[in-house]
Amino acid sequence: MLLENLALTAEQQVASPTVDLHSLDTLWFQVAGTVCNLACSHCFISCSPTNHTHEHMPLSQVEEALAEAVELGVKEYYFTGGEPFLNREMEAILEATLRVGPATVLTNGLLLDPERCRRLAAMAKASDYSLDLRISLDGYSAEANDPIRGEGTFARILEGARNAAAAGLNPVMTVTEVHQENASAEGRLRFLDLLRERGIERPRLKVLPVFQIGAEAERSGAYETWQQLGESDAPEGSWDHLQCSSCRMVTDQGVWVCPILVNEPGGRMGERLADTLGGFELDHQACWTCHVHGVSCRT
Amino acid sequence: MSQRIVEAEQAKKRRTAKNKLTAHRGMATWGEKLVPLGDFRRVVQEHGQTLSAEHRRGAVRDFLHPTGDPTPVEGPYSRVAVFGGVYNNSHGLSALIEDATRRGAEAIYCLGDLGGFGPNPEKVWPLLEEGGVRSIQGNYEESLATGREDCNCGYADPRDNYFAEISYRYTAQHCSDAFKRWMGTLPRRRRLRVGDRELLLVHGSPRRINEFLFQSATPVPFLEVLLDQEGCDGLLCTHTGLHWHRRLPSGRDVVNVGVIGRPANDGRTEVWYSILSEAGDDIEVELVPLAYDHEALAREMRAEELPREFVETILTGWWTTCLEILPANERAASRF
């Protein structure tokens, strides 16, 4: 009897709900592919110097997508990788983007030298739209951060953040819940104090949950089978709280549903944006994290 | 002893993870597995769809279909005043009605958020009624009328939410049930004609009552598509607290009309509203700074023991709260 019940539950879980795209507000670019100058142990897409699952996107490919995005009325653009500033055309890509909308770059901060920050600040000033930098940091000390992000990165990340702030590009520091206390009120205050101590007068902070896929699954364990969405999980029958109801992700390999599932072939929806305006079946376990944590990768 | 074993296990796990991570050469990450890059690329191309050029055009057309809004159109008028965000500021509201009337506004519209931030919410109601102000619901009215536990302002940062909660709790406690019920009767949107132009009035955006349309984060192509879908010649919104006007390449106007409840984070104590006037077959948009007795408001806020941060904003013109939601440019223009 008990076994039958369990079997029934498993069967019910197979029918995954579908999320519609109500508008294409947020367009992501995997602009540096999965190539990174770090190999963080919690990276949900296992980026590293040698991971070429997705390659750098050339400016021409970004421009093609921007042309489509303008027609579709995209509201904001996000760039990630890997490390976006490894892409040699990154600044030209940002310039092209800032002509049509606001841009946010998710960076590890290591390549934010004073010169680059000055150029980025000048670019931002010349645009009607905001340019935001989001810099990842995973602890209030080298002892907490460096085992995750790599030896010596704590100091280099904060230096990049300071360079950005000094140029007038006040970055948003992005912290994951890789250390549980990071998300607590006390943890947030500690981060804000740390940033002020390091000369960032008006610290900005975003806390994100970890996704138990990629390197993070190796580090802390993968999802359990019950962590899967069903139709009845939809609050008031709607999935509009999920970012995939208003975003798509472009990589050199095509268009994906969201920034999280780019290493899942099932996350690929088409070749061009126009191919991907239909619904997406929420059949991946990472979808569970977005739903339960109410998370959006956008700032 | 057992602690040391655990640590040794963890160290081993870290080493293993690191080895795997650097073993990508020629391999791709597929979830938690490494597979030959060529295999990944092949499988990937089998997923998703590739439409023909014609079907792509059809898909985009269907996706961007018009909303077919049945809201009746009011007017036509040759001059109207439009404002948002009263935030319990009865002093500002009195000044607005006087100023707009003096400038010849034939109708006065409020885009919602009557409560929050300031003192004594109930004072606003008779002023709206006597002034003949036509309102729509903001997220505050929606929340108060439906008994929500929060203002649904749409903030993401705990620092913003901390003060938002204080504002909402105060307003909810000091609002009569009759006022809350009245808020619930207000429409979600209005349409009105000024001269030849049909304008859509919403609180946040036509899509969401609490969507923030900041100038530096609301691009032209997005707005052109939105106005096409809504079938209007202009869009008037509020919610952010920061006023702006943009004439689109199509000749249509988008105006964040500003708020009269608190200053616009510009170091001035005035608050802002908008006047829209017929100008031949065109329309003229004026963003108007409005002086009012802000010292009287500050005194009343102190008497009600509202946070000193709020009072400081009224007296200096600089925001001390709700700063984390601002995009880079708006934040850079802030004092705090």
XYZ file of C-alpha atoms in Angstrom:
635
model
C 0.000 0.000 0.000
C 2.723 2.381 1.016
C 4.753 1.475 -2.057
C 1.774 2.072 -4.339
C 1.342 5.522 -2.868
C 4.960 6.315 -3.470
C 4.718 5.097 -7.058
C 1.705 7.309 -7.614
C 3.565 10.311 -6.250
C 6.482 9.671 -8.551
C 4.125 9.401 -11.511
C 2.427 12.658 -10.619
C 5.814 14.338 -10.494
C 6.529 13.352 -14.079
C 3.889 15.755 -15.400
C 5.830 19.001 -15.235
C 3.990 22.308 -15.530
C 4.661 24.730 -18.389
C 5.591 28.380 -17.916
C 4.526 30.820 -20.623
C 6.678 33.718 -21.736
C 4.423 36.708 -21.001
C 6.901 39.276 -22.307
C 10.590 39.250 -23.113
C 11.841 41.756 -20.530
C 15.268 40.420 -19.622
C 17.730 39.172 -22.199
C 20.854 37.389 -21.021
C 24.053 36.797 -22.953
C 26.485 33.997 -22.095
C 28.983 36.403 -23.572
C 32.132 34.662 -22.323
C 30.700 31.173 -22.724
C 31.743 28.874 -19.896
C 35.318 30.129 -20.026
C 36.504 31.723 -16.819
C 39.749 32.788 -15.200
C 38.452 31.152 -11.999
C 37.070 27.685 -11.266
C 34.785 28.325 -8.293
C 33.740 25.208 -6.455
C 30.070 26.291 -6.350
C 29.714 27.232 -10.027
C 26.426 25.754 -11.263
C 27.811 25.543 -14.806
C 31.347 24.506 -13.769
C 33.095 27.335 -15.579
C 36.878 27.138 -15.755
C 39.783 28.200 -17.978
C 39.295 25.034 -20.026
C 35.500 24.716 -20.146
C 34.469 25.439 -23.748
C 30.943 24.024 -23.484
C 29.907 27.492 -24.630
C 32.414 29.750 -26.360
C 32.884 33.521 -26.329
C 30.276 35.337 -28.394
C 31.594 37.669 -31.077
C 30.162 41.201 -31.298
C 28.392 40.320 -34.569
C 26.438 37.516 -32.866
C 25.418 39.811 -30.002
C 24.344 42.475 -32.497
C 22.101 40.002 -34.322
C 20.346 39.168 -31.074
C 20.102 42.863 -30.123
C 18.332 43.589 -33.408
C 15.781 40.900 -32.625
C 15.517 42.106 -29.019
C 14.696 45.663 -30.109
C 11.830 44.353 -32.204
C 10.570 42.288 -29.263
C 10.722 45.206 -26.832
C 13.343 43.883 -24.412
C 13.649 46.033 -21.284
C 17.104 45.116 -19.926
C 20.261 43.216 -20.853
C 22.505 41.055 -18.682
C 25.953 39.686 -19.501
C 27.548 36.731 -17.851
C 29.947 33.861 -18.449
C 32.448 32.653 -17.457
C 34.095 35.982 -16.953
C 32.620 38.524 -19.418
C 35.726 40.728 -19.516
C 37.755 37.821 -20.901
C 35.827 38.449 -24.106
C 38.060 40.818 -26.080
C 35.032 42.500 -27.665
C 33.227 43.009 -24.354
C 33.530 46.784 -24.275
C 32.318 47.103 -27.883
C 29.453 44.756 -26.976
C 28.494 46.968 -24.037
C 28.656 50.076 -26.187
C 26.299 48.499 -28.725
C 23.947 47.382 -25.964
C 23.863 50.717 -24.167
C 22.516 52.259 -27.379
C 19.305 50.235 -26.995
C 18.880 49.629 -23.271
C 20.339 49.273 -19.777
C 23.075 46.688 -19.230
C 24.329 44.728 -16.244
C 27.577 42.737 -16.261
C 28.090 39.843 -13.839
C 31.813 39.759 -13.245
C 34.269 38.281 -10.779
C 36.011 41.642 -10.612
C 39.519 40.362 -11.332
C 39.836 42.246 -14.620
C 38.461 45.527 -13.302
C 41.664 47.535 -13.362
C 41.457 51.322 -12.991
C 41.878 51.902 -16.749
C 39.021 49.613 -17.716
C 36.794 51.093 -15.015
C 37.431 54.579 -16.364
C 36.536 53.464 -19.895
C 33.361 51.766 -18.648
C 32.382 54.843 -16.653
C 32.829 57.047 -19.720
C 30.693 54.639 -21.736
C 27.980 54.702 -19.083
C 28.024 58.482 -19.005
C 27.557 58.667 -22.773
C 24.427 56.507 -22.627
C 20.855 57.349 -21.626
C 20.763 54.004 -19.877
C 22.312 52.555 -16.745
C 25.372 50.334 -16.752
C 25.544 48.192 -13.646
C 28.397 45.949 -12.565
C 27.713 43.003 -10.322
C 30.776 41.597 -8.606
C 30.748 38.192 -6.928
C 32.182 37.677 -3.460
C 31.672 34.650 -1.237
C 32.701 35.567 2.262
C 33.753 38.401 4.557
C 37.298 37.124 4.712
C 39.900 35.385 2.579
C 39.387 32.334 4.791
C 35.722 32.124 3.821
C 35.950 33.304 0.218
C 39.147 31.832 -1.175
C 38.349 28.109 -0.714
C 35.295 28.728 -2.927
C 36.575 31.224 -5.495
C 40.309 30.497 -5.468
C 43.527 31.396 -3.674
C 44.083 35.118 -3.303
C 40.780 36.119 -4.897
C 39.321 37.893 -1.850
C 41.851 40.704 -2.050
C 41.670 40.933 -5.844
C 37.850 41.024 -5.905
C 37.760 43.862 -3.391
C 40.407 45.725 -5.352
C 38.278 45.425 -8.512
C 35.229 46.633 -6.611
C 37.165 49.592 -5.262
C 38.418 50.487 -8.730
C 34.860 50.406 -10.037
C 33.557 52.549 -7.195
C 36.420 55.022 -7.598
C 35.489 55.454 -11.270
C 31.878 56.174 -10.284
C 30.533 52.717 -11.133
C 29.201 51.719 -7.746
C 29.017 47.916 -8.109
C 26.415 45.578 -6.673
C 28.264 42.950 -4.678
C 26.686 39.554 -5.239
C 26.955 36.985 -2.508
C 25.711 33.404 -2.632
C 24.324 31.438 0.260
C 27.265 29.084 -0.009
C 27.885 30.079 3.583
C 24.491 30.010 5.251
C 25.089 33.088 7.363
C 25.590 35.198 4.217
C 21.843 35.579 3.829
C 21.063 36.491 7.452
C 20.488 40.072 8.522
C 23.704 39.931 10.523
C 25.605 38.473 7.588
C 24.392 41.232 5.292
C 25.476 43.888 7.790
C 28.915 42.322 8.014
C 29.259 42.501 4.230
C 28.136 46.114 4.171
C 30.607 46.993 6.932
C 33.401 45.199 5.098
C 32.699 47.107 1.892
C 32.577 50.445 3.698
C 35.874 49.642 5.399
C 37.335 48.978 1.962
C 36.363 52.430 0.740
C 33.027 51.693 -0.951
C 30.856 54.410 0.566
C 27.435 53.254 -0.608
C 27.675 49.477 -0.712
C 25.053 47.591 -2.728
C 24.406 43.903 -2.094
C 22.469 41.035 -3.649
C 22.236 37.598 -2.063
C 21.559 34.567 -4.257
C 20.859 30.939 -3.380
C 23.125 28.204 -4.754
C 21.937 25.868 -7.497
C 22.795 22.254 -6.789
C 24.050 21.500 -10.279
C 27.457 21.582 -11.961
C 30.413 21.991 -9.624
C 28.067 22.850 -6.746
C 26.525 19.366 -6.986
C 30.012 17.926 -6.505
C 30.694 20.257 -3.613
C 27.480 19.981 -1.606
C 25.395 17.261 -3.223
C 22.803 17.160 -6.001
C 19.026 17.646 -5.744
C 16.831 15.010 -4.139
C 14.210 13.392 -6.364
C 11.349 15.123 -4.542
C 12.768 18.547 -5.444
C 10.745 18.793 -8.632
C 7.893 21.139 -9.523
C 4.325 19.979 -10.152
C 1.224 21.790 -11.439
C -0.091 22.272 -7.906
C 2.995 24.254 -6.869
C 1.920 27.267 -8.953
C 0.890 30.116 -6.637
C -2.595 31.222 -7.709
C -2.194 29.083 -10.815
C 0.535 31.297 -12.260
C 4.285 30.899 -12.790
C 4.823 34.605 -13.414
C 7.126 34.829 -10.387
C 9.712 32.741 -12.242
C 12.258 34.614 -14.265
C 11.701 32.304 -17.246
C 8.251 33.879 -17.675
C 10.049 37.009 -18.888
C 13.622 36.095 -19.901
C 15.746 34.180 -22.380
C 19.469 33.457 -22.563
C 21.544 33.702 -25.745
C 24.788 31.739 -26.063
C 27.024 30.937 -29.000
C 25.043 27.660 -29.219
C 21.577 29.179 -29.538
C 18.843 30.455 -27.241
C 18.192 28.910 -23.841
C 15.304 29.329 -21.446
C 17.292 30.926 -18.616
C 20.845 31.533 -17.339
C 20.802 28.458 -15.099
C 20.146 25.672 -17.586
C 22.736 26.447 -20.279
C 24.582 23.185 -19.691
C 21.388 21.167 -20.068
C 20.610 20.445 -23.713
C 16.927 20.376 -22.719
C 17.217 24.038 -21.751
C 17.860 25.008 -25.369
C 14.718 26.364 -27.031
C 15.867 27.422 -30.484
C 18.306 29.104 -32.809
C 16.977 32.671 -32.677
C 14.806 34.551 -30.179
C 11.766 34.288 -32.453
C 11.997 30.492 -32.113
C 11.703 30.651 -28.329
C 8.566 32.711 -27.612
C 6.520 29.684 -26.567
C 6.254 28.024 -23.146
C 8.864 25.960 -21.323
C 8.294 22.796 -19.353
C 9.622 23.177 -15.790
C 11.085 19.712 -15.688
C 14.519 20.466 -14.277
C 15.272 20.235 -10.595
C 16.990 23.630 -10.613
C 13.529 25.085 -11.388
C 12.649 24.023 -7.870
C 15.278 26.389 -6.424
C 13.932 29.378 -8.392
C 10.413 28.645 -7.189
C 11.142 27.915 -3.538
C 13.644 30.743 -3.061
C 11.621 33.163 -5.180
C 14.888 33.858 -6.907
C 15.587 35.935 -9.950
C 19.096 36.211 -11.371
C 18.336 39.820 -12.327
C 19.327 42.461 -9.825
C 39.126 12.620 16.184
C 35.852 12.372 14.261
C 36.097 16.100 13.494
C 39.478 15.465 11.868
C 38.058 12.657 9.783
C 35.271 14.907 8.587
C 37.774 17.598 7.676
C 39.952 15.128 5.826
C 36.934 13.863 3.893
C 35.964 17.415 2.990
C 39.489 18.198 1.829
C 39.489 15.080 -0.313
C 36.128 16.039 -1.795
C 37.472 19.498 -2.609
C 40.553 18.044 -4.301
C 38.414 15.680 -6.354
C 36.091 18.475 -7.378
C 39.038 20.615 -8.399
C 40.527 17.832 -10.518
C 37.259 17.329 -12.301
C 36.875 21.026 -12.875
C 40.185 21.391 -14.607
C 39.666 18.264 -16.697
C 37.554 20.015 -19.325
C 39.988 19.784 -22.228
C 37.928 18.505 -25.132
C 35.005 17.878 -22.837
C 31.770 19.749 -22.146
C 29.786 19.997 -18.936
C 26.376 18.386 -19.227
C 24.760 18.869 -15.845
C 27.135 17.066 -13.485
C 28.776 14.948 -16.193
C 31.644 15.592 -18.540
C 30.944 14.482 -22.107
C 32.979 14.915 -25.291
C 32.430 18.433 -26.604
C 31.322 17.185 -30.026
C 28.611 15.025 -28.450
C 27.262 17.922 -26.412
C 27.151 20.229 -29.428
C 25.338 17.596 -31.520
C 22.725 16.851 -28.860
C 22.190 20.535 -28.216
C 21.328 21.211 -31.857
C 18.572 18.582 -31.653
C 16.833 20.525 -28.884
C 14.573 23.495 -29.445
C 13.114 24.576 -32.746
C 14.351 26.450 -35.778
C 11.486 28.192 -37.543
C 11.425 29.430 -41.126
C 11.762 33.190 -41.678
C 8.031 33.401 -42.341
C 7.102 31.487 -39.197
C 9.451 33.641 -37.173
C 7.639 36.756 -38.374
C 4.338 35.120 -37.429
C 5.632 34.110 -33.990
C 6.791 37.656 -33.242
C 3.481 39.110 -34.488
C 1.476 36.737 -32.286
C 3.711 37.382 -29.298
C 3.295 41.151 -29.583
C -0.470 41.067 -30.092
C -2.453 44.143 -28.978
C -4.040 43.938 -25.538
C -7.414 45.254 -26.739
C -7.966 47.412 -23.648
C -11.712 48.173 -23.221
C -11.167 51.089 -20.788
C -13.495 53.991 -21.779
C -11.825 57.202 -22.928
C -12.469 60.364 -20.895
C -12.290 63.911 -22.255
C -11.297 65.439 -24.576
C -9.533 68.111 -22.572
C -7.116 70.793 -23.615
C -5.221 70.791 -20.327
C -4.947 68.298 -17.461
C -2.797 67.913 -14.355
C -1.563 64.433 -13.445
C 0.287 63.348 -10.332
C 1.043 60.270 -8.273
C 2.312 59.265 -4.839
C 0.484 61.418 -2.297
C 2.098 59.341 0.467
C -0.229 60.893 3.084
C 1.079 64.385 2.290
C -2.098 66.458 2.652
C -0.035 69.676 2.561
C 1.336 68.757 -0.852
C -2.094 67.728 -2.105
C -3.691 71.053 -1.120
C -0.905 72.935 -2.850
C -1.255 70.780 -5.958
C -4.994 71.359 -6.342
C -4.492 75.086 -5.997
C -1.532 75.201 -8.404
C -3.155 72.996 -11.058
C -6.378 74.997 -10.924
C -4.452 78.261 -11.208
C -2.679 76.878 -14.292
C -5.993 76.133 -15.940
C -6.171 72.354 -15.623
C -9.665 71.208 -16.627
C -9.256 67.897 -14.848
C -6.904 66.514 -12.213
C -5.827 62.879 -12.208
C -4.016 60.896 -9.518
C -2.138 57.728 -10.454
C -2.289 56.121 -7.003
C -0.264 55.485 -3.847
C -2.281 57.754 -1.594
C -0.649 56.309 1.532
C 2.803 55.598 2.934
C 5.699 57.688 4.252
C 3.774 60.686 5.648
C 1.363 61.285 8.564
C -2.410 61.014 9.074
C -3.632 59.257 5.915
C -7.295 60.066 6.493
C -6.725 63.799 5.783
C -6.131 63.073 2.128
C -9.567 61.653 1.355
C -11.735 64.806 1.688
C -9.156 66.825 -0.259
C -9.380 64.385 -3.159
C -13.180 64.495 -3.094
C -13.440 68.284 -2.780
C -10.807 68.811 -5.455
C -12.640 66.515 -7.872
C -9.472 64.442 -8.297
C -9.957 61.291 -10.367
C -7.775 58.483 -9.106
C -6.659 55.040 -10.077
C -5.369 52.373 -7.719
C -1.717 52.134 -6.874
C -0.201 49.172 -5.102
C -0.988 50.895 -1.782
C -4.719 51.129 -2.539
C -4.771 47.557 -3.790
C -2.989 46.299 -0.678
C -5.058 48.327 1.809
C -8.367 47.467 0.147
C -7.620 43.764 0.031
C -6.044 43.564 3.503
C -2.610 42.509 2.262
C 0.077 42.314 4.905
C 2.563 44.356 2.890
C 2.512 47.278 0.488
C 3.626 45.149 -2.461
C 5.921 47.994 -3.489
C 8.159 45.511 -5.272
C 11.408 46.125 -3.392
C 13.998 43.348 -3.322
C 16.471 44.556 -0.694
C 15.840 44.147 3.062
C 17.010 47.726 3.651
C 14.273 49.052 1.354
C 11.689 46.687 2.799
C 12.487 47.657 6.382
C 11.231 51.215 5.885
C 8.483 50.151 3.489
C 7.040 48.000 6.263
C 7.055 50.879 8.761
C 5.208 53.100 6.271
C 2.638 50.494 5.414
C 1.929 49.441 8.980
C 1.420 53.061 10.041
C -0.876 53.809 7.097
C -2.908 50.614 7.496
C -3.459 51.370 11.203
C -4.481 54.983 10.654
C -6.815 54.490 7.682
C -10.554 54.013 8.255
C -12.246 50.944 6.829
C -14.496 53.227 4.770
C -11.451 54.873 3.138
C -9.907 51.480 2.418
C -13.152 50.278 0.843
C -13.285 53.411 -1.307
C -9.732 52.721 -2.481
C -10.879 49.314 -3.662
C -13.526 50.909 -5.888
C -10.970 52.905 -7.885
C -10.190 51.667 -11.405
C -6.791 50.121 -12.281
C -6.313 52.293 -15.328
C -7.928 55.154 -17.146
C -7.725 56.527 -20.645
C -8.187 60.136 -21.494
C -7.944 62.354 -24.500
C -5.912 65.559 -24.483
C -6.410 67.266 -27.823
C -5.991 64.501 -30.397
C -3.902 62.271 -28.170
C -5.243 59.266 -26.333
C -3.279 58.729 -23.130
C -3.159 55.606 -20.977
C -2.922 56.197 -17.226
C -1.486 53.461 -14.997
C 0.296 53.284 -11.657
C 3.468 51.236 -12.314
C 3.204 50.045 -15.882
C 0.421 48.696 -18.098
C 1.601 45.186 -17.186
C 2.073 45.368 -13.430
C 0.838 47.728 -10.765
C 4.252 47.677 -9.047
C 6.601 47.690 -12.034
C 9.292 50.356 -11.751
C 9.779 52.481 -14.868
C 12.970 54.405 -14.098
C 14.299 56.654 -16.832
C 17.689 54.955 -17.121
C 16.210 51.457 -17.127
C 13.227 51.922 -19.433
C 14.541 51.877 -22.993
C 12.919 53.356 -26.061
C 12.377 50.058 -27.970
C 10.624 48.569 -24.931
C 8.299 51.581 -24.735
C 7.523 51.603 -28.461
C 6.412 47.960 -28.249
C 4.408 48.608 -25.082
C 2.547 51.571 -26.610
C 1.883 49.595 -29.804
C 0.368 46.800 -27.738
C -1.747 49.183 -25.676
C -2.848 51.186 -28.705
C -2.295 54.597 -27.117
C -0.531 57.837 -28.083
C 1.009 58.339 -24.684
C 1.622 56.591 -21.392
C 1.479 58.219 -17.960
C 2.807 56.363 -14.931
C 4.331 56.974 -11.471
C 5.405 54.473 -8.720
C 9.159 55.156 -8.798
C 8.951 58.597 -7.183
C 11.191 60.058 -9.896
C 9.654 62.091 -12.730
C 10.791 62.029 -16.343
C 9.476 62.570 -19.846
C 10.589 60.945 -23.056
C 9.329 61.709 -26.554
C 9.663 58.468 -28.504
C 10.906 58.362 -32.119
C 7.308 57.504 -33.090
C 6.238 60.897 -31.715
C 4.444 59.406 -28.718
C 5.131 60.498 -25.151
C 5.926 58.571 -22.003
C 5.763 60.531 -18.770
C 6.546 59.397 -15.299
C 4.439 62.145 -13.788
C 6.294 62.301 -10.470
C 4.981 62.188 -6.916
C 3.723 64.933 -4.617
C 4.385 63.014 -1.400
C 8.123 63.444 -1.121
C 10.874 65.246 -3.025
C 12.549 63.692 -6.046
C 15.961 62.897 -4.524
C 17.430 66.034 -6.073
C 18.294 68.143 -3.047
C 15.202 70.340 -3.523
C 12.253 70.388 -1.150
C 9.693 70.817 -3.958
C 7.665 67.862 -5.204
C 6.770 67.235 -8.864
C 3.707 66.745 -11.010
C 2.849 67.017 -14.702
C 0.706 69.288 -16.850
C -0.309 68.044 -20.293
C -1.705 70.553 -22.748
C -3.066 70.438 -26.264
C -0.716 72.254 -28.676
C -2.273 72.244 -32.143
C -2.193 68.610 -33.251
C 0.619 67.977 -30.786
C 0.732 67.772 -27.021
C 2.934 69.680 -24.609
C 4.291 68.016 -21.501
C 5.464 70.114 -18.595
C 7.064 68.698 -15.450
C 6.207 71.121 -12.680
C 8.067 71.621 -9.382
C 5.615 72.354 -6.604
C 6.525 74.170 -3.403
C 4.328 73.462 -0.392
C 4.540 73.864 3.376
C 7.077 71.085 3.841
C 7.994 72.341 7.303
C 4.416 71.855 8.467
C 4.555 68.333 7.044
C 7.819 67.637 8.868
C 6.298 68.870 12.154
C 3.304 66.607 11.687
C 5.562 63.642 10.878
C 7.580 64.244 14.040
C 4.402 64.482 16.098
C 3.352 61.113 14.708
C 6.782 59.705 15.584
C 7.517 58.630 12.029
C 11.167 57.709 11.349
C 13.567 60.648 11.421
C 14.957 59.366 8.113
C 11.620 60.235 6.483
C 11.563 63.702 8.023
C 15.098 64.337 6.821
C 14.062 63.585 3.235
C 11.202 66.079 3.430
C 13.538 68.797 4.764
C 16.555 68.166 2.511
C 15.146 66.752 -0.709
C 17.459 63.738 -0.535
C 16.172 60.197 -0.168
C 17.433 58.318 2.846
C 15.424 55.146 2.156
C 14.247 53.070 -0.833
C 17.668 53.589 -2.415
C 18.579 50.005 -3.210
C 15.953 49.630 -5.933
C 17.507 52.471 -7.950
C 19.385 51.637 -11.171
C 23.002 52.771 -11.447
C 22.347 56.235 -12.886
C 19.587 57.194 -10.466
C 21.656 55.880 -7.569
C 24.712 57.809 -8.709
C 22.644 61.006 -8.651
C 21.628 60.336 -5.042
C 23.292 61.799 -2.040
C 23.057 58.574 -0.027
